[in-house]
Amino acid sequence: MYDRGMVPARTTGASGALDITHRLIEICGPRFARFAGPADEVAGRAARWVAVPGGAHAAAQVLQLAARHDLTVVPRGAGTKIDWGAPPERVDIMLDTGRLAGIGHQSPGPGTAEVGAGTPLRAVQATLERTGQRLAVDAPSPGATVGGVLAADEAGPLRHRHGTACDQLVGLRYLAADGELTEADGGASGLAQARLLCGSEGALGVLVSATLRVQPMPASRVWVTRPVWTPLEVHDLIRAVLAARLDPAAIELDLPAGAGPRPQWDRRAAAMARHPSMTGRAAAGPAGAGCLVVLLEGGPSDVAERSDRLVSLLGARATVARSAPSWWRSYPFAPGDTALRLEVPITDLHAAVYALRDAAGAPIPVRGSAGLGVVHAALPGALPPDRVAAILAAVRSVLLARQGRCVVLAAPPAVRRAVDLWGELAGLARLRAVKQHLDPAHRLAPGRLPGGL
């Protein structure tokens, strides 16, 4: 525990700052500790130092140094989601996990792999693929690390069947705020402890490594695509797909901003769409149509049989492809947009999208796991903060009655300051208790969690 009577290093001037820099260099090595540069920021909040420890012991020493000098610490992986959520109150030391990487040579159990928190997810998948295996984790952020995916509780299309990466945890090693290494595994209580850190944005502990379930690569994969025009049409199609018990690996929706009412096709166009020569080609439809895409995985004959049934169910406009559409496993927002995540029971997803359109005054891009009622949307970054606040209020009032929620993942600074990023949170009291237990001095990413925690 740090000494409350010690003068914080941030007020000791240049000599104190140099002393801390020298100590970080001793811990991490000359090439792995420095004063922060212009790019070293978290949601717009600039860091003072960057430390890249070479292992769990060195990372613990960084945390112990921070405790002695009353410094805050914010972990960073690849930085792909560094602008998500609220900015921390301050960032004294940015602890880069890039050297906490690697895949354990000795698997801790059958069907599992231990992966360093700083390991890029794509590197893990490439390594496992050589042995015909994979993690059923397909987070959209390019270059994301395993620790970053867990810290943001990020998930892609495969969450439909396999859940998020946090759902696939078998164990977790992390450092508490005082530098103590904790291993959370072994039974329900251990997993419950490990999953407390999922989605915590580094504010409850510094992830060191994760043990995750591994599965064989599927022998066959196909993407069945059906053009869609309205949220209500999507609702009806999803109900039909789920009722058919086709065991989809993913059900994804892409509704671009230009998607509007269904056009009237003439009989000749409909007949051409059903022609055998169109098999496997992109659905013919007007610009602005959205897509509902179902991924089927499994053995070749089984996937072929299920895809035939699915095409029959979805109708003449459905097509089958061996590769994903270009927008697959990506977000609908760009840097500078106000990025939203909507979560609602699938029976009410259409109501949520309609509410968003009505509040915005026009269709906006919506994309995500429609089969689970978890989608993302993008509001233009040029919208004034008061307009964004009004849209959020309108959408949240609709979702509240449907046990849904709308969260702002990222936004321009003016919008971030003006709006409530999270909306109603039923578990805030429990989160406050967990933060107090794991980080009583509020040293880890203070202010990143809801309620300013």
C-alpha positions in Angstrom: 0.0 0.0 0.0 1.3 3.4 -0.9 2.1 6.1 1.6 -0.6 8.8 1.7 1.8 11.2 3.2 4.3 11.0 0.3 4.3 14.0 -2.1 2.9 12.8 -5.4 5.5 12.6 -8.2 3.4 14.7 -10.5 4.0 17.7 -8.2 7.7 17.2 -7.6 9.0 18.9 -10.7 11.6 17.9 -13.3 14.0 16.2 -10.9 11.3 13.9 -9.4 10.1 13.1 -12.9 13.6 12.1 -14.0 14.0 9.9 -11.0 10.8 8.0 -11.9 12.0 7.7 -15.5 15.3 6.2 -14.4 13.5 3.8 -12.1 11.2 2.7 -14.9 14.2 2.2 -17.1 15.8 0.0 -14.5 12.6 -2.1 -14.3 11.9 -2.4 -18.0 15.2 -1.8 -19.8 16.6 1.3 -21.6 14.5 0.8 -24.7 11.3 0.1 -22.9 10.6 3.1 -20.7 10.4 6.8 -21.6 8.5 10.0 -21.2 5.2 9.8 -23.1 4.9 11.3 -26.6 2.0 13.0 -28.4 0.4 9.7 -29.4 0.4 8.3 -25.9 -3.1 9.2 -24.8 -6.2 7.5 -23.5 -9.5 8.9 -24.8 -7.7 12.2 -25.3 -6.0 12.2 -21.9 -2.2 12.5 -22.3 0.1 10.1 -20.4 3.3 11.2 -18.6 5.4 8.0 -19.0 5.2 4.8 -21.0 6.5 1.6 -19.5 6.8 -1.7 -21.4 7.6 -4.4 -18.9 9.2 -7.6 -20.1 7.1 -10.0 -17.9 4.7 -10.3 -15.0 7.4 -9.5 -12.4 8.5 -6.3 -14.1 4.9 -5.2 -14.5 4.4 -5.8 -10.8 7.4 -3.6 -10.1 5.9 -0.8 -12.2 2.7 -1.0 -10.2 4.6 -1.0 -6.9 6.6 2.1 -8.1 3.3 3.8 -8.9 1.9 3.0 -5.5 4.9 4.4 -3.7 4.6 7.7 -5.6 0.8 8.0 -5.8 0.7 7.6 -9.6 -2.1 6.3 -11.7 -1.6 3.4 -14.2 -3.6 2.7 -17.4 -2.8 -0.6 -19.3 -2.6 -0.4 -23.1 -2.6 -3.3 -25.5 -2.5 -2.5 -29.3 -4.5 0.7 -28.6 -7.2 -0.3 -31.1 -9.9 0.7 -28.6 -8.0 3.3 -26.5 -10.6 5.9 -27.3 -13.5 3.8 -26.1 -15.3 4.8 -22.9 -14.7 7.7 -20.6 -11.3 9.4 -20.4 -9.4 8.6 -17.1 -9.0 11.3 -14.6 -5.3 11.3 -15.3 -2.7 9.0 -16.9 0.6 9.0 -15.1 2.1 5.7 -16.4 0.8 4.0 -19.5 1.7 0.3 -19.0 2.1 -1.2 -22.4 1.5 -5.0 -22.4 3.2 -5.6 -25.8 5.9 -7.8 -24.1 3.5 -9.8 -22.0 3.0 -11.9 -25.1 3.3 -15.5 -26.3 1.4 -18.8 -26.3 2.2 -21.3 -23.6 4.1 -24.4 -24.8 2.5 -26.5 -22.2 -1.3 -26.4 -22.4 -2.8 -26.1 -19.0 -5.5 -28.6 -20.0 -7.0 -30.5 -23.0 -8.7 -28.2 -25.5 -7.2 -25.0 -23.9 -4.3 -22.5 -24.6 -2.7 -20.0 -22.3 -2.0 -16.8 -24.1 -0.1 -13.7 -23.0 -2.3 -10.6 -22.7 -0.2 -8.6 -25.1 -0.4 -11.2 -27.9 -2.2 -10.1 -31.0 -5.3 -12.2 -31.6 -4.4 -12.7 -35.2 -1.0 -14.2 -34.2 -2.8 -16.6 -31.9 -5.1 -17.7 -34.7 -2.2 -18.1 -37.1 -0.3 -20.3 -34.7 -3.3 -22.5 -33.8 -4.3 -22.8 -37.5 -1.1 -24.7 -38.2 -2.4 -27.5 -35.9 -5.9 -27.3 -37.3 -7.3 -25.4 -34.3 -8.7 -21.9 -33.5 -10.1 -19.7 -30.8 -13.7 -19.1 -31.5 -13.0 -15.4 -31.1 -13.3 -12.9 -34.0 -13.2 -9.4 -32.5 -13.6 -6.8 -35.2 -10.7 -4.5 -34.1 -7.7 -5.1 -36.5 -4.5 -5.9 -34.5 -6.3 -6.2 -31.2 -4.5 -8.1 -28.4 -6.1 -10.9 -26.4 -5.9 -8.7 -23.3 -7.5 -5.8 -25.1 -10.4 -8.0 -26.3 -11.0 -9.2 -22.8 -10.6 -5.7 -21.2 -13.2 -4.3 -23.6 -15.4 -7.5 -23.6 -15.3 -7.2 -27.4 -16.8 -9.9 -29.6 -17.5 -10.5 -33.3 -20.0 -12.6 -35.3 -19.0 -16.0 -33.7 -20.4 -14.8 -30.3 -23.8 -16.1 -31.6 -22.8 -19.7 -31.0 -19.7 -19.5 -28.8 -20.3 -16.4 -26.7 -17.6 -13.7 -26.1 -14.0 -14.3 -25.3 -14.9 -13.7 -21.7 -17.4 -16.6 -21.9 -14.6 -18.8 -23.1 -12.2 -18.1 -20.3 -10.9 -21.1 -18.4 -8.5 -19.0 -16.2 -6.9 -15.6 -15.9 -3.7 -14.2 -14.4 -3.7 -10.6 -13.5 -1.9 -8.0 -11.3 -3.9 -6.2 -8.7 -3.3 -2.5 -8.1 -0.6 -3.2 -5.5 1.3 -5.5 -7.9 0.2 -8.8 -6.4 -0.1 -11.5 -9.0 -3.5 -13.3 -8.8 -4.5 -16.5 -10.6 -8.2 -16.9 -11.1 -9.2 -20.4 -12.2 -10.5 -23.7 -11.0 -14.2 -23.9 -10.7 -17.1 -21.5 -10.8 -15.8 -19.1 -8.1 -12.5 -18.7 -9.9 -14.1 -18.0 -13.2 -16.5 -15.6 -11.6 -13.5 -13.7 -10.2 -11.8 -13.7 -13.6 -14.8 -12.4 -15.4 -15.0 -9.4 -13.1 -12.1 -8.0 -15.2 -13.9 -8.5 -18.5 -15.0 -5.1 -19.8 -13.2 -3.3 -17.0 -11.0 -1.3 -19.4 -8.0 -2.0 -17.2 -9.6 -0.3 -14.2 -9.7 -3.4 -12.0 -6.4 -5.1 -12.8 -3.6 -5.5 -15.3 -4.2 -8.7 -17.4 -1.1 -10.9 -17.7 -2.4 -14.0 -19.5 -5.6 -15.8 -20.2 -6.4 -19.5 -20.6 -9.1 -19.9 -23.3 -10.9 -22.9 -24.8 -9.5 -24.1 -28.2 -11.6 -26.0 -30.8 -10.9 -27.7 -34.1 -11.2 -25.6 -37.3 -14.5 -26.3 -39.0 -14.1 -28.4 -42.2 -16.6 -26.3 -44.1 -18.0 -22.7 -43.8 -20.6 -21.0 -46.0 -22.2 -17.5 -45.8 -25.8 -17.3 -46.9 -26.9 -13.8 -47.8 -30.3 -12.3 -48.1 -30.9 -8.6 -49.1 -33.2 -6.8 -46.7 -34.7 -3.3 -46.6 -36.5 -2.7 -43.3 -35.9 -3.6 -39.7 -39.3 -5.4 -39.5 -38.3 -7.6 -42.4 -35.1 -8.5 -40.6 -37.2 -9.3 -37.5 -39.3 -11.8 -39.4 -36.4 -13.4 -41.2 -34.4 -13.9 -37.9 -37.5 -15.5 -36.3 -37.8 -17.9 -39.2 -34.0 -18.8 -39.2 -34.0 -19.5 -35.4 -37.2 -21.5 -35.6 -35.7 -23.7 -38.3 -33.0 -25.0 -35.9 -30.2 -24.7 -38.4 -27.5 -24.2 -35.7 -26.0 -21.1 -37.3 -22.5 -20.0 -36.1 -23.5 -16.3 -36.7 -26.4 -14.2 -37.8 -25.2 -10.8 -38.9 -27.0 -7.7 -40.1 -25.7 -4.8 -42.2 -28.2 -1.9 -42.7 -26.4 1.0 -44.5 -27.6 4.6 -44.1 -29.2 4.5 -47.5 -31.4 1.4 -46.8 -35.0 2.2 -47.4 -38.3 0.7 -48.4 -38.3 -2.5 -50.4 -38.3 -1.7 -54.2 -40.9 -3.3 -56.5 -39.2 -5.9 -58.7 -40.8 -6.9 -61.9 -41.4 -10.6 -62.7 -38.5 -10.7 -65.2 -36.0 -9.5 -62.5 -37.4 -12.0 -60.0 -37.1 -14.9 -62.5 -33.5 -13.9 -63.3 -32.6 -13.9 -59.6 -33.8 -17.5 -59.4 -31.8 -18.7 -62.5 -29.2 -21.4 -61.7 -26.5 -19.2 -63.2 -27.0 -16.8 -60.2 -26.0 -19.4 -57.7 -23.2 -18.2 -55.4 -23.3 -14.6 -56.8 -24.1 -11.5 -54.8 -27.8 -10.8 -54.4 -29.1 -8.5 -57.2 -30.8 -5.6 -55.6 -30.8 -1.8 -55.7 -28.0 0.2 -54.1 -28.8 0.9 -50.4 -30.3 -2.6 -49.7 -29.0 -4.1 -46.5 -27.9 -7.7 -45.9 -28.8 -10.4 -43.5 -26.0 -13.0 -43.5 -26.0 -16.4 -41.8 -22.8 -18.3 -41.3 -23.0 -22.1 -41.2 -20.0 -24.2 -40.0 -19.4 -27.9 -39.7 -18.8 -31.0 -41.9 -19.1 -30.5 -45.7 -22.2 -32.6 -46.2 -23.9 -31.3 -43.1 -23.2 -27.7 -44.1 -24.4 -28.3 -47.7 -27.7 -29.8 -46.4 -28.3 -27.0 -43.9 -27.4 -24.3 -46.5 -29.9 -25.8 -49.0 -32.6 -25.7 -46.3 -31.7 -22.1 -45.4 -31.8 -20.9 -49.1 -35.2 -22.5 -49.4 -36.4 -20.7 -46.3 -35.0 -17.3 -47.2 -36.3 -17.4 -50.8 -35.1 -16.6 -54.3 -32.9 -13.7 -53.4 -30.7 -15.7 -51.0 -27.2 -16.6 -52.3 -24.4 -18.9 -51.0 -20.7 -18.0 -50.8 -17.5 -19.6 -49.5 -16.2 -16.3 -48.3 -17.5 -13.6 -46.0 -18.9 -10.3 -47.3 -16.6 -7.3 -47.3 -18.2 -5.8 -44.2 -18.1 -8.9 -42.1 -16.4 -8.6 -38.7 -16.2 -4.8 -38.9 -17.9 -1.8 -37.2 -20.2 0.6 -39.1 -18.5 3.6 -37.5 -15.3 5.4 -38.5 -12.9 7.6 -36.4 -14.6 10.8 -35.4 -18.1 9.3 -35.4 -20.2 8.8 -32.3 -20.1 5.0 -32.0 -23.1 3.3 -30.3 -23.8 -0.2 -29.1 -27.4 -1.3 -28.7 -28.4 -4.4 -26.7 -32.0 -5.5 -26.8 -33.9 -8.8 -26.8 -34.0 -10.0 -30.5 -37.8 -9.7 -30.5 -37.4 -5.9 -30.0 -34.4 -5.3 -32.2 -36.6 -3.8 -35.0 -38.1 -1.4 -32.5 -34.7 -0.2 -31.4 -33.5 0.4 -34.9 -36.8 2.2 -35.8 -36.4 4.3 -32.6 -32.9 5.3 -33.6 -34.0 6.2 -37.1 -36.9 8.3 -35.8 -34.7 10.1 -33.3 -32.0 10.8 -35.9 -34.5 11.8 -38.5 -33.0 9.5 -41.1 -31.6 5.9 -41.4 -28.1 5.6 -40.0 -25.7 2.7 -40.4 -26.4 -0.3 -38.2 -24.4 -3.5 -38.1 -23.8 -6.5 -35.8 -25.1 -9.7 -34.3 -28.8 -9.4 -35.1 -29.4 -13.0 -34.0 -28.5 -11.9 -30.4 -29.9 -8.4 -30.5 -26.4 -6.8 -30.2 -25.7 -4.3 -32.9 -23.5 -1.2 -33.4 -24.5 2.1 -35.0 -22.8 5.3 -36.1 -23.9 8.9 -35.7 -22.1 11.5 -37.8 -19.3 13.2 -35.8 -20.5 16.6 -37.1 -23.8 16.3 -35.1 -23.9 18.9 -32.3 -23.6 17.5 -28.8 -27.1 18.6 -27.8 -28.5 16.8 -30.9 -26.6 13.6 -29.9 -27.9 13.9 -26.3 -31.5 14.2 -27.6 -31.1 11.2 -29.8 -29.7 9.1 -27.0 -32.5 10.2 -24.6 -35.2 9.2 -27.2 -33.6 5.8 -28.0 -33.0 4.9 -24.3 -36.6 5.7 -23.4 -37.7 3.1 -26.0 -35.1 0.6 -24.9 -35.8 1.0 -21.2 -39.3 -0.5 -21.5 -37.8 -3.5 -23.4 -34.9 -4.3 -21.1 -32.4 -2.9 -23.6 -29.6 -0.4 -23.4 -27.7 2.0 -25.6 -24.0 2.7 -24.8 -21.7 5.3 -26.3 -18.4 3.5 -27.1 -16.6 6.5 -28.6 -17.4 10.0 -29.5 -15.8 13.4 -30.4 -14.5 15.2 -27.2 -17.4 17.7 -27.2 -20.0 15.0 -27.4 -18.2 12.8 -24.8 -18.3 15.7 -22.3 -22.0 16.5 -23.0 -23.7 13.1 -22.9 -24.1 10.2 -20.5 -22.1 7.4 -22.1 -23.8 4.5 -20.3 -27.4 5.3 -19.5 -29.2 3.3 -16.8 -26.9 0.8 -15.0 -28.5 -1.7 -12.7 -25.2 -3.1 -11.4 -23.4 0.2 -10.5 -23.5 -0.5 -6.7 -21.8 -3.9 -7.3 -19.3 -2.4 -9.6 -18.4 0.2 -7.0 -17.9 -2.5 -4.4 -15.6 -4.5 -6.7 -13.6 -1.4 -7.5 -13.2 -0.7 -3.8 -12.1 -4.2 -3.2 -9.6 -4.6 -6.0 -8.4 -1.0 -6.3 -9.2 0.9 -3.1 -6.8 3.8 -3.9 -8.4 4.2 -7.4 -5.0 4.0 -9.0 -5.9 1.9 -12.0 -7.5 3.9 -14.9 -9.5 6.1 -12.5 -12.7 7.4 -14.1 -12.8 4.9 -16.9 -15.7 2.9 -15.5 -19.3 4.1 -15.2 -20.1 6.4 -12.3 -16.6 7.9 -12.5 -15.0 4.8 -10.9 
